[in-house]
Amino acid sequence: GTLRGLAVAGARPGHLAEPGRIMGWLNQLLDATAQPALGSAVCCRFDPATHLLTWAQAGHPAPLLFRDGTGRALTSPHGVLLGATSGAAYEQADEQLRPGDLLLLHTDGLVPRRDRDTATGLLLSLASRFTGARTAQDCVRTVVEEFGEAPREDDACLLVARV
């Protein structure tokens, strides 16, 4: 929540900063705090006119793209954990989305007690169930039904968006 607040505070009306630049700002802010802190984050910007998604990450799981009954993790641009390296640069990537695509963003605590590759595989295995979902909210329900009852060692957050 704190990083999100800092990111929003750094955004200016009428000015859409590049996701990689926002990550750099957040890293500088964490680096300047009195108490050392680390955090992972993903920052996405979607242009509804062109359906172009531009995104950057800092040690965070890649967004998952579901299209035509299959899913895949987006290829992650380079980005270290926020607060880990002073002056770190954050690359960004573009992904052309299509109407009907489903984008799933999540924290690593969503699928408990799993390494990142296994967690990604389990989420991608839900592709056929997402195909029949009428809304993004239905997709959230599917994920909660699958993983909601499991005990967690970390926080869990999920965002689903349909283009």
Short mmCIF file of C-alpha atoms in Angstrom, two decimals:
data_model
loop_
_atom_site.label_atom_id
_atom_site.label_comp_id
_atom_site.label_asym_id
_atom_site.label_seq_id
_atom_site.Cartn_x
_atom_site.Cartn_y
_atom_site.Cartn_z
CA GLY A 1 0.00 0.00 0.00
CA THR A 2 2.79 2.44 0.84
CA LEU A 3 4.56 1.97 -2.50
CA ARG A 4 1.28 2.40 -4.36
CA GLY A 5 0.66 5.64 -2.48
CA LEU A 6 4.12 6.91 -3.33
CA ALA A 7 3.63 6.00 -7.00
CA VAL A 8 0.30 7.80 -7.17
CA ALA A 9 1.76 10.81 -5.37
CA GLY A 10 4.52 10.99 -7.99
CA ALA A 11 2.05 10.97 -10.89
CA ARG A 12 0.98 14.36 -12.14
CA PRO A 13 -2.38 15.04 -13.84
CA GLY A 14 -1.97 15.07 -17.61
CA HIS A 15 1.48 13.48 -17.40
CA LEU A 16 1.80 9.74 -17.87
CA ALA A 17 5.24 8.75 -16.69
CA GLU A 18 6.81 5.63 -18.15
CA PRO A 19 6.51 2.59 -15.85
CA GLY A 20 10.29 2.12 -15.78
CA ARG A 21 10.73 5.72 -14.68
CA ILE A 22 8.11 5.32 -11.92
CA MET A 23 10.02 2.28 -10.64
CA GLY A 24 13.21 4.34 -10.60
CA TRP A 25 11.46 7.05 -8.54
CA LEU A 26 10.12 4.48 -6.09
CA ASN A 27 13.59 2.97 -5.74
CA GLN A 28 15.07 6.41 -4.99
CA LEU A 29 12.36 7.07 -2.40
CA LEU A 30 13.01 3.77 -0.63
CA ASP A 31 16.75 4.34 -0.80
CA ALA A 32 16.32 7.74 0.89
CA THR A 33 14.23 6.47 3.82
CA ALA A 34 15.70 6.35 7.31
CA GLN A 35 14.92 2.65 7.68
CA PRO A 36 16.15 0.36 4.91
CA ALA A 37 13.28 -1.30 3.09
CA LEU A 38 12.84 -3.70 0.19
CA GLY A 39 9.77 -4.22 -1.92
CA SER A 40 8.60 -5.82 -5.11
CA ALA A 41 6.26 -4.05 -7.49
CA VAL A 42 4.81 -4.10 -10.96
CA CYS A 43 3.70 -0.97 -12.79
CA CYS A 44 1.50 -1.13 -15.89
CA ARG A 45 0.18 1.53 -18.23
CA PHE A 46 -2.56 0.58 -20.69
CA ASP A 47 -3.51 2.76 -23.64
CA PRO A 48 -7.16 1.97 -24.44
CA ALA A 49 -6.91 3.61 -27.88
CA THR A 50 -4.09 1.34 -29.09
CA HIS A 51 -4.45 -1.58 -26.62
CA LEU A 52 -0.75 -1.25 -25.86
CA LEU A 53 0.38 -2.36 -22.40
CA THR A 54 3.69 -0.91 -21.20
CA TRP A 55 5.02 -2.35 -17.98
CA ALA A 56 8.00 -2.64 -15.65
CA GLN A 57 8.72 -4.79 -12.62
CA ALA A 58 10.94 -4.81 -9.57
CA GLY A 59 11.44 -8.40 -8.41
CA HIS A 60 7.74 -9.13 -8.97
CA PRO A 61 5.92 -11.96 -10.75
CA ALA A 62 5.18 -11.12 -14.38
CA PRO A 63 1.60 -10.42 -15.43
CA LEU A 64 -0.15 -13.40 -16.98
CA LEU A 65 -1.88 -12.98 -20.33
CA PHE A 66 -4.81 -15.24 -21.22
CA ARG A 67 -5.92 -15.31 -24.85
CA ASP A 68 -7.98 -17.77 -26.89
CA GLY A 69 -8.10 -20.41 -24.14
CA THR A 70 -4.39 -20.41 -23.30
CA GLY A 71 -2.19 -18.38 -21.01
CA ARG A 72 1.42 -17.29 -20.72
CA ALA A 73 3.58 -15.17 -18.49
CA LEU A 74 4.78 -11.97 -20.12
CA THR A 75 8.54 -11.82 -20.61
CA SER A 76 9.88 -9.78 -17.70
CA PRO A 77 12.04 -6.74 -18.32
CA HIS A 78 15.02 -6.37 -15.99
CA GLY A 79 14.24 -4.89 -12.59
CA VAL A 80 15.72 -5.54 -9.14
CA LEU A 81 13.78 -5.30 -5.89
CA LEU A 82 13.01 -1.73 -4.90
CA GLY A 83 15.48 -0.54 -2.29
CA ALA A 84 18.06 -3.22 -3.15
CA THR A 85 20.40 -1.14 -5.30
CA SER A 86 20.91 2.60 -5.20
CA GLY A 87 20.38 4.18 -8.62
CA ALA A 88 18.94 1.03 -10.20
CA ALA A 89 17.51 1.36 -13.70
CA TYR A 90 14.27 -0.41 -14.58
CA GLU A 91 13.62 -1.63 -18.09
CA GLN A 92 10.12 -1.81 -19.45
CA ALA A 93 8.36 -3.97 -22.01
CA ASP A 94 5.46 -3.49 -24.39
CA GLU A 95 2.73 -6.03 -25.10
CA GLN A 96 0.07 -5.55 -27.74
CA LEU A 97 -3.23 -6.66 -26.25
CA ARG A 98 -6.40 -7.59 -28.13
CA PRO A 99 -10.08 -7.22 -27.30
CA GLY A 100 -11.11 -10.14 -25.10
CA ASP A 101 -7.63 -10.65 -23.61
CA LEU A 102 -7.45 -11.19 -19.88
CA LEU A 103 -4.54 -9.85 -17.84
CA LEU A 104 -3.88 -11.27 -14.37
CA LEU A 105 -1.49 -9.53 -11.97
CA HIS A 106 -0.69 -11.13 -8.63
CA THR A 107 1.68 -11.14 -5.69
CA ASP A 108 3.85 -14.15 -5.00
CA GLY A 109 1.80 -14.96 -1.90
CA LEU A 110 -1.31 -15.81 -3.95
CA VAL A 111 -0.34 -19.46 -4.45
CA PRO A 112 0.96 -20.52 -1.02
CA ARG A 113 4.12 -22.51 -0.48
CA ARG A 114 5.09 -22.68 -4.13
CA ASP A 115 8.13 -21.52 -6.02
CA ARG A 116 7.45 -18.89 -8.67
CA ASP A 117 7.47 -21.28 -11.66
CA THR A 118 5.08 -23.71 -9.98
CA ALA A 119 2.75 -20.89 -8.92
CA THR A 120 2.74 -19.50 -12.46
CA GLY A 121 1.97 -22.95 -13.86
CA LEU A 122 -0.93 -23.42 -11.47
CA LEU A 123 -2.41 -20.06 -12.40
CA LEU A 124 -1.92 -20.71 -16.13
CA SER A 125 -3.75 -24.03 -15.73
CA LEU A 126 -6.92 -22.01 -15.06
CA ALA A 127 -7.00 -20.75 -18.68
CA SER A 128 -9.86 -22.99 -19.77
CA ARG A 129 -11.95 -21.84 -16.80
CA PHE A 130 -11.25 -18.18 -17.62
CA THR A 131 -12.45 -18.72 -21.21
CA GLY A 132 -16.00 -19.34 -19.99
CA ALA A 133 -16.00 -16.45 -17.53
CA ARG A 134 -18.30 -13.57 -18.43
CA THR A 135 -16.46 -10.91 -16.41
CA ALA A 136 -13.09 -10.23 -14.81
CA GLN A 137 -14.86 -10.63 -11.43
CA ASP A 138 -15.79 -14.19 -12.42
CA CYS A 139 -12.09 -14.85 -13.04
CA VAL A 140 -11.23 -13.49 -9.59
CA ARG A 141 -13.82 -15.87 -8.12
CA THR A 142 -12.19 -18.78 -9.97
CA VAL A 143 -8.78 -17.95 -8.48
CA VAL A 144 -10.24 -17.52 -4.98
CA GLU A 145 -12.10 -20.84 -5.28
CA GLU A 146 -8.84 -22.53 -6.29
CA PHE A 147 -6.43 -20.91 -3.83
CA GLY A 148 -8.48 -18.90 -1.31
CA GLU A 149 -8.62 -21.44 1.51
CA ALA A 150 -4.91 -22.32 1.59
CA PRO A 151 -2.88 -21.07 4.58
CA ARG A 152 -0.52 -18.21 3.66
CA GLU A 153 2.89 -17.12 4.82
CA ASP A 154 2.74 -13.88 2.83
CA ASP A 155 0.15 -11.37 1.67
CA ALA A 156 -1.91 -12.13 -1.42
CA CYS A 157 -3.22 -9.66 -3.95
CA LEU A 158 -4.89 -10.23 -7.30
CA LEU A 159 -5.95 -7.89 -10.08
CA VAL A 160 -7.76 -9.13 -13.19
CA ALA A 161 -8.53 -6.91 -16.18
CA ARG A 162 -10.31 -7.83 -19.39
CA VAL A 163 -9.56 -5.81 -22.52
#
